[in-house]
Every structure is written in structure tokens, then in C-alpha cells.
CSV table of N, CA and C in Angstrom, one decimal:
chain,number,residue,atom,x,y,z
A,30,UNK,N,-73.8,57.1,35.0
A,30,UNK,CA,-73.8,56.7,36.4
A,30,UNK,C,-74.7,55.5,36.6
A,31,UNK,N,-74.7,54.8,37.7
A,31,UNK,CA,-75.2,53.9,38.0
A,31,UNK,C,-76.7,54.2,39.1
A,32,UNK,N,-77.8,52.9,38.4
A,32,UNK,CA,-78.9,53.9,39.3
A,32,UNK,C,-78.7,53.5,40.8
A,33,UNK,N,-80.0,53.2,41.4
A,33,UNK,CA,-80.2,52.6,42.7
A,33,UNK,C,-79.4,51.6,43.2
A,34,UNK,N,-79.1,51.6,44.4
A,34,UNK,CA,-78.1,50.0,44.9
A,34,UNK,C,-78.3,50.1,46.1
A,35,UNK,N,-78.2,48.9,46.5
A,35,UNK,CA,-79.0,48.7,48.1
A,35,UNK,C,-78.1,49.1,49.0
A,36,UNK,N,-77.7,50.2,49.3
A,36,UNK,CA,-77.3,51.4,50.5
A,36,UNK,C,-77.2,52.6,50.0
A,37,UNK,N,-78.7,52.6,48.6
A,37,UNK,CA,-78.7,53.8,48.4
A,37,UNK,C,-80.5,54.0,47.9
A,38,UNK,N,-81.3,53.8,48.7
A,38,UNK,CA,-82.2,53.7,48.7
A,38,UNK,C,-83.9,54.5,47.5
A,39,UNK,N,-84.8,54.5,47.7
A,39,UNK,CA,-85.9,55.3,46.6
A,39,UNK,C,-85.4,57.1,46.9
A,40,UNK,N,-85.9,57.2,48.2
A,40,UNK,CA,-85.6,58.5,48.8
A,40,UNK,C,-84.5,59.4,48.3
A,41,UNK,N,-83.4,58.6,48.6
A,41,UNK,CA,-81.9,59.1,48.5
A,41,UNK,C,-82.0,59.4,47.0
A,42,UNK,N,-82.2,58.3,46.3
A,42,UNK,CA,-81.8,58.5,45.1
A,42,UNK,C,-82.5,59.4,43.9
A,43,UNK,N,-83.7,59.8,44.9
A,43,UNK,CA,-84.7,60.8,44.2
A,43,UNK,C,-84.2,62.1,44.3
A,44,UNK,N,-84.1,62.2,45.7
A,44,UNK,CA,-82.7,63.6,46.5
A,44,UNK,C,-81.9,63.3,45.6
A,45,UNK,N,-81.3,63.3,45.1
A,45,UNK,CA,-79.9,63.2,44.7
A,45,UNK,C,-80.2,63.5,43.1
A,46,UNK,N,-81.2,63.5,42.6
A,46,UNK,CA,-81.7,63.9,41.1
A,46,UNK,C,-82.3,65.0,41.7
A,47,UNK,N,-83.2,65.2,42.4
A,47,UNK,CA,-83.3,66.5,42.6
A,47,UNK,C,-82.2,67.7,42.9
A,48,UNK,N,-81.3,67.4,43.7
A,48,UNK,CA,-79.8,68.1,43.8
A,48,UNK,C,-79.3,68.4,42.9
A,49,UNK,N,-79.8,67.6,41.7
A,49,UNK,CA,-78.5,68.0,40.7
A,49,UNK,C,-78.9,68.6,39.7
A,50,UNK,N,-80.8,68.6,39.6
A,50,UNK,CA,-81.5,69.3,39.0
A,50,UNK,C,-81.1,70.8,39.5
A,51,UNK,N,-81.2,71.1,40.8
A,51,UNK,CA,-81.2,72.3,41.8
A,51,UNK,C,-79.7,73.1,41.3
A,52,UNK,N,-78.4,72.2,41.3
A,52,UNK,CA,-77.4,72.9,40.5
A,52,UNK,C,-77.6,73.5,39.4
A,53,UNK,N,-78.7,73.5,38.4
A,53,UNK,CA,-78.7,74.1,37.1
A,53,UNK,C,-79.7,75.0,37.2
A,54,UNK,N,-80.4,75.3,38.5
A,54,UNK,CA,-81.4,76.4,39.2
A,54,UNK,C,-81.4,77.2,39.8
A,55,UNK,N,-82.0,78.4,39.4
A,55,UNK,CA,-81.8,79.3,40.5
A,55,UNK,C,-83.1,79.7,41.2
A,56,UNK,N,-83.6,80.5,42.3
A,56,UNK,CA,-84.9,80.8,42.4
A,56,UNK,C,-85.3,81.6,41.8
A,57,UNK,N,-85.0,81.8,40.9
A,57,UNK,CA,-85.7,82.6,39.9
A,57,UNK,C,-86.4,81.8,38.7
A,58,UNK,N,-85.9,80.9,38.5
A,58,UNK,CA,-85.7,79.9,37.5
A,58,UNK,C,-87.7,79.8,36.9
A,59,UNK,N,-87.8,79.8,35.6
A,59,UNK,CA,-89.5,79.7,35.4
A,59,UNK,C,-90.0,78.0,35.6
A,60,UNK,N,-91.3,77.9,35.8
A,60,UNK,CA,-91.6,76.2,35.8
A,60,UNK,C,-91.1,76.3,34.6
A,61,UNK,N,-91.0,76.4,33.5
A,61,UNK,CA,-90.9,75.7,31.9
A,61,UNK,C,-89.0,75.8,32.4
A,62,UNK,N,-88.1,76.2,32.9
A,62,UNK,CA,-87.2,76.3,32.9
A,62,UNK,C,-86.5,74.8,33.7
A,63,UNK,N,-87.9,75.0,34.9
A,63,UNK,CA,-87.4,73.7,35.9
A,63,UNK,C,-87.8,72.3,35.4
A,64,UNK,N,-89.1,72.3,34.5
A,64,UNK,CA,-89.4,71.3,33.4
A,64,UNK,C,-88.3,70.5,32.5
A,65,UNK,N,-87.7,72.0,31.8
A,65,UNK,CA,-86.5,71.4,31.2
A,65,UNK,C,-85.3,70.6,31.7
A,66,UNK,N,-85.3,71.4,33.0
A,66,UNK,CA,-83.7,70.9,33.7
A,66,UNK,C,-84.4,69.5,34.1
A,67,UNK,N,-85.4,68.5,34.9
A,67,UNK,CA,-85.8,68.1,34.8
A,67,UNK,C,-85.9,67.0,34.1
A,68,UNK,N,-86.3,67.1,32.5
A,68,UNK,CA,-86.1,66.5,32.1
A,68,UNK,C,-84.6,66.2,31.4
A,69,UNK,N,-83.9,67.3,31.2
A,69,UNK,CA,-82.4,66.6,31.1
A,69,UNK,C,-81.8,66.2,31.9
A,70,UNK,N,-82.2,66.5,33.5
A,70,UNK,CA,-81.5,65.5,34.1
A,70,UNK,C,-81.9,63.9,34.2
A,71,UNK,N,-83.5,64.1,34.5
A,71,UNK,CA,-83.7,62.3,34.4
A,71,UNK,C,-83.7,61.5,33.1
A,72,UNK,N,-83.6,62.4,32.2
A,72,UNK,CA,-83.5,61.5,30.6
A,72,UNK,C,-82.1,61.3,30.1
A,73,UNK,N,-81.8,62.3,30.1
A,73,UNK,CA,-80.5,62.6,29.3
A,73,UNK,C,-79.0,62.0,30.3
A,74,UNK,N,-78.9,63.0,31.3
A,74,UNK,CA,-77.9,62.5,32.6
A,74,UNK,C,-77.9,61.3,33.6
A,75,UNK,N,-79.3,61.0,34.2
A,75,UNK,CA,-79.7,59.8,34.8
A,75,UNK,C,-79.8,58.5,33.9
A,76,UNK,N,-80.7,58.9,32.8
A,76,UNK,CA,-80.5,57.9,31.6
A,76,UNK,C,-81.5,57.2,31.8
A,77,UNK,N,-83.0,58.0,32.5
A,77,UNK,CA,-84.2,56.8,32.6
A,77,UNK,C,-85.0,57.2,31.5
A,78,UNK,N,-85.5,55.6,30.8
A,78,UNK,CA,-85.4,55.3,29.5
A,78,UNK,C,-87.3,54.6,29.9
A,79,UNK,N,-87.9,54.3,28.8
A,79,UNK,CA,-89.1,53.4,28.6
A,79,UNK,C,-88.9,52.4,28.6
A,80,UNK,N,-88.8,51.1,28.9
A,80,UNK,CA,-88.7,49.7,28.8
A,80,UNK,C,-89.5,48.5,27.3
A,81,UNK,N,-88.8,49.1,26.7
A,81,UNK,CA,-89.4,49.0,25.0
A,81,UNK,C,-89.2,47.0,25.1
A,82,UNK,N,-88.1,46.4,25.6
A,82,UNK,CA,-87.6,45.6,25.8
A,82,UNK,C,-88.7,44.6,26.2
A,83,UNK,N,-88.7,44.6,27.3
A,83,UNK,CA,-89.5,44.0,27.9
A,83,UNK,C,-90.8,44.4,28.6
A,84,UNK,N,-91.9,45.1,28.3
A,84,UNK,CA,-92.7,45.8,28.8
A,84,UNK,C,-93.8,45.7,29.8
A,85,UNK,N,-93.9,44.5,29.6
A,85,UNK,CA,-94.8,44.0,30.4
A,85,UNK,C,-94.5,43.4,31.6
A,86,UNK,N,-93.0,43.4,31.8
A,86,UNK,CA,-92.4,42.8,33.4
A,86,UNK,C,-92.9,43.3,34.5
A,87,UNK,N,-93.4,43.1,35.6
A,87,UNK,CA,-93.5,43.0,36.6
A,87,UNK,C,-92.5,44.3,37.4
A,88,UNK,N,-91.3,44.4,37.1
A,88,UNK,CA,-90.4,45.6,37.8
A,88,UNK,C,-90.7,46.7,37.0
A,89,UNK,N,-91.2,46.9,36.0
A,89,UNK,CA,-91.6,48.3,35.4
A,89,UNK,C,-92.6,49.2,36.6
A,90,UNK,N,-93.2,48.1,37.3
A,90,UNK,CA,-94.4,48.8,38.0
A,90,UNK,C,-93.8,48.9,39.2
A,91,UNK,N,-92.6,48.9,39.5
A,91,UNK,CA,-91.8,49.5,41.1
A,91,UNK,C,-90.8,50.3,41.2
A,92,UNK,N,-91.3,51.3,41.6
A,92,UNK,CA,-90.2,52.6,41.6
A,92,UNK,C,-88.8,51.9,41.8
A,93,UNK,N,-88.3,51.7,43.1
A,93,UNK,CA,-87.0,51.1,43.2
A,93,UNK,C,-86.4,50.6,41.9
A,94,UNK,N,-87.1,49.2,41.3
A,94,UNK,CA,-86.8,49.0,40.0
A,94,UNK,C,-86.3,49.4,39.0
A,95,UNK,N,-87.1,50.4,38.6
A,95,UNK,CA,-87.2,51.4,37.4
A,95,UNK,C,-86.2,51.9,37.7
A,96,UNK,N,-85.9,52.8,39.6
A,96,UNK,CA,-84.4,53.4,39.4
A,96,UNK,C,-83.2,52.8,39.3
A,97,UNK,N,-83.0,51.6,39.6
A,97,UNK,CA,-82.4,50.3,39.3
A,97,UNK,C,-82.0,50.2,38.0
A,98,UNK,N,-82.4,50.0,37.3
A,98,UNK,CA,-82.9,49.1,35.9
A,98,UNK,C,-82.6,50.5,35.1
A,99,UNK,N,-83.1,52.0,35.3
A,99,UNK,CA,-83.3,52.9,34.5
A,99,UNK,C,-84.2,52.9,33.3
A,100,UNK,N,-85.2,52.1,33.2
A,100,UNK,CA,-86.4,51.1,32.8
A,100,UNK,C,-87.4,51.5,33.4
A,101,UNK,N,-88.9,51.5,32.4
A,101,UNK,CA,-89.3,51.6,33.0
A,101,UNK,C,-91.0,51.6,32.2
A,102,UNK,N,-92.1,51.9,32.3
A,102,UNK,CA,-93.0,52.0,32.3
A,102,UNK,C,-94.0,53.5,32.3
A,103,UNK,N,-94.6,53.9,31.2
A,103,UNK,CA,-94.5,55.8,30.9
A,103,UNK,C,-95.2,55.8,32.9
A,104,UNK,N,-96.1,55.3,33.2
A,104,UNK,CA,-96.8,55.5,34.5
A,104,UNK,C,-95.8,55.6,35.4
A,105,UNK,N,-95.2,54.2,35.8
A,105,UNK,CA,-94.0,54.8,36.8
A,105,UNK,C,-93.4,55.4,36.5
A,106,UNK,N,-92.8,55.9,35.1
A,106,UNK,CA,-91.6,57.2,34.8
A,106,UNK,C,-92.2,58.6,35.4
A,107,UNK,N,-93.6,58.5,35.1
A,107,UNK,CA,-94.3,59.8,35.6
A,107,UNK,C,-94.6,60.2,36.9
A,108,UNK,N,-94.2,58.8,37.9
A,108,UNK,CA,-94.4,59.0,39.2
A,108,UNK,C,-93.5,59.6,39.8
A,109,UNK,N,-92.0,59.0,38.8
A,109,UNK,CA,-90.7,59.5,39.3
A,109,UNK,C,-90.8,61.1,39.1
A,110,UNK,N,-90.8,61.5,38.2
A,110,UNK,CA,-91.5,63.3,37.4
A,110,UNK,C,-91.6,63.7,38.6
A,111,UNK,N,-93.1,63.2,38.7
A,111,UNK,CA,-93.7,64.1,39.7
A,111,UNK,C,-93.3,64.2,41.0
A,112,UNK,N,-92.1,63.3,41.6
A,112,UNK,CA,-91.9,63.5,42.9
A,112,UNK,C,-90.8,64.3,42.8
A,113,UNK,N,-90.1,64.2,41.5
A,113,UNK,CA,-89.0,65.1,41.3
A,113,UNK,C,-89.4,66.5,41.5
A,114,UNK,N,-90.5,66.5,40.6
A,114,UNK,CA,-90.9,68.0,39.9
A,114,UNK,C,-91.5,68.7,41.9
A,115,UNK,N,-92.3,68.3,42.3
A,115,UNK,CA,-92.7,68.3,43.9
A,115,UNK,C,-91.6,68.8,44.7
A,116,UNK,N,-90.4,68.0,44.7
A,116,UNK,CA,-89.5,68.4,45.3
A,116,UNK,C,-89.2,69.9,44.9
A,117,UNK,N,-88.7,70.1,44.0
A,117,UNK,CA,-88.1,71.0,42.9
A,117,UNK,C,-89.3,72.7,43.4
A,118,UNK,N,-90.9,71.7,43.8
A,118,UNK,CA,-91.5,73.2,44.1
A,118,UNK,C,-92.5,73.5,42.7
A,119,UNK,N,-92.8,72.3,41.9
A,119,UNK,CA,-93.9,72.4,41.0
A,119,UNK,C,-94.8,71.2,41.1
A,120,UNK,N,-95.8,72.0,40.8
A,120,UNK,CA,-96.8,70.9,41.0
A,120,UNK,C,-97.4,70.5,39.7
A,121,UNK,N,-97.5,68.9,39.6
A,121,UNK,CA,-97.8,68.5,38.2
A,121,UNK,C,-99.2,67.8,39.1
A,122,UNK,N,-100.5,67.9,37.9
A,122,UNK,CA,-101.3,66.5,37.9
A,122,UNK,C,-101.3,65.3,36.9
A,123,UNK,N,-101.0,64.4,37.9
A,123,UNK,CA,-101.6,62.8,37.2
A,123,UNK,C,-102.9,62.8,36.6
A,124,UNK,N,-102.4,62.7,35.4
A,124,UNK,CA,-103.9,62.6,34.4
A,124,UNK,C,-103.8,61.1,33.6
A,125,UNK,N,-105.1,60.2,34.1
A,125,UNK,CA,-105.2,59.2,33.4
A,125,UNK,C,-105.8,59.1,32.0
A,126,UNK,N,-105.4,58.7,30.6
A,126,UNK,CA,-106.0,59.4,29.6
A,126,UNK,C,-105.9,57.9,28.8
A,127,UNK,N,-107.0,57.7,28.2
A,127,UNK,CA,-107.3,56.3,27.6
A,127,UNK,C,-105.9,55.6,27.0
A,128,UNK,N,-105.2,54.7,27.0
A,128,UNK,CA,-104.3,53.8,26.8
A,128,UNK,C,-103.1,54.9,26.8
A,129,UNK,N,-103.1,55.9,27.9
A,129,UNK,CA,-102.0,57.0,28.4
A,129,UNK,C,-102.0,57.1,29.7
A,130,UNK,N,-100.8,57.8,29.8
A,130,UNK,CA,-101.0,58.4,31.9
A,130,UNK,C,-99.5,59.8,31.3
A,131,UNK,N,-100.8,60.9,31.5
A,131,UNK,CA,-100.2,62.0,31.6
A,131,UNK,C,-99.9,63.2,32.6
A,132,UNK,N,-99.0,64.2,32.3
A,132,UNK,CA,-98.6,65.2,33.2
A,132,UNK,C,-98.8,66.1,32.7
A,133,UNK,N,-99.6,66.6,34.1
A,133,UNK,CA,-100.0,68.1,33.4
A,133,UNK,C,-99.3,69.3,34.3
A,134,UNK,N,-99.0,70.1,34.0
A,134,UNK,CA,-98.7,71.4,34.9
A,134,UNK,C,-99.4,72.4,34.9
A,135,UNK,N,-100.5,72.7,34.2
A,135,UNK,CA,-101.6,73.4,34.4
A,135,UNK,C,-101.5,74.7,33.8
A,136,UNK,N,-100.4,74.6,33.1
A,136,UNK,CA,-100.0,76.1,31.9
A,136,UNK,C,-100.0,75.7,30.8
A,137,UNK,N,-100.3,76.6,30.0
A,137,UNK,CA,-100.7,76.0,28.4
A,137,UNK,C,-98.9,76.4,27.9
């Protein structure tokens, strides 16, 4: 599928991965469970990728972009995570880690 397009905005198109995470969920579902769906939706189905390519561009560092492009930068990819994972009803921390930026969920 195609990502972002201008009458379909950051918001919408965050909803809309979150929605379709929410189809493979139930409330029962464990964080390691919503993790997974999670990540196969935005990796696998959405198709958002690292920007190996060109890495140092300038749109790696804007969300809209990145959902645009499906490109991206591990920091913004983890921004997108976390607003997903937020929505979804898990809470991750942004951890800055020497030449990294990690996600933590606070379960071993």
C-alpha cells in the first residue's frame, strides 16, 4: 500500500496502522503480543524500512516523510513505535543510548 498523501495526513495515517494493528487484537491480548502485531504491521504490511540509501537526508528527520517515503531514520522509526504502541495502550520509553535511540517497555 501506499504511505502518506496529502488528504491523508500524520494523524490519520498513524490511526489507520493502529486500526489495523487493533484487527489482530483482542483485549486480552499480552504487551509481547501487541509488540509483535506492531511490529508486523509497521514492518512487514506498512513496509517502514531504515533509509540505508540515503541516510543522512534531511526527511528522515520528519515524521510525515518517513510515512511518505516508508524511510526512515532508527529515531524517527521509534517515534512512529511509540505513538503506535501509545495508541494500542502500551507504554514504551525513549532511551537515548550512545550512537543508538532505543525502546524500552520496561519488561525483561
Amino acid at each position: 500500500s501506499s504511505g502518506i498523501n496529502a488528504e491523508y495526513g500524520v494523524q490519520q495515517t498513524v490511526g489507520a496502522i493502529v486500526a489495523q494493528c487493533r484487527n489482530h487484537l483482542n483485549s486480552n491480548s499480552s504487551i509481547e503480543a501487541i509488540l509483535e502485531q506492531i511490529n508486523v504491521t509497521l514492518y512487514s504490511e506498512y513496509g517502514l524500512t531504515k533509509n540505508t540509501e540515503d541516510f543522512y537526508n534531511v526527511d528522515n528527520n520528519r515524521v510525515d516523510k518517513v510515512l511518505y517515503n516508508k524511510c526512515g531514520i532508527p529515531i524517527t522509526l521509534a517515534v512512529i513505535y511509540h505513538e503506535v504502541a501509545r495508541q494500542l495502550g502500551v507504554s514504551l520509553s525513549l532511551i537515548n543510548f550512545p550512537r543508538h535511540f532505543l525502546l524500552s517497555s520496561g519488561t525483561p
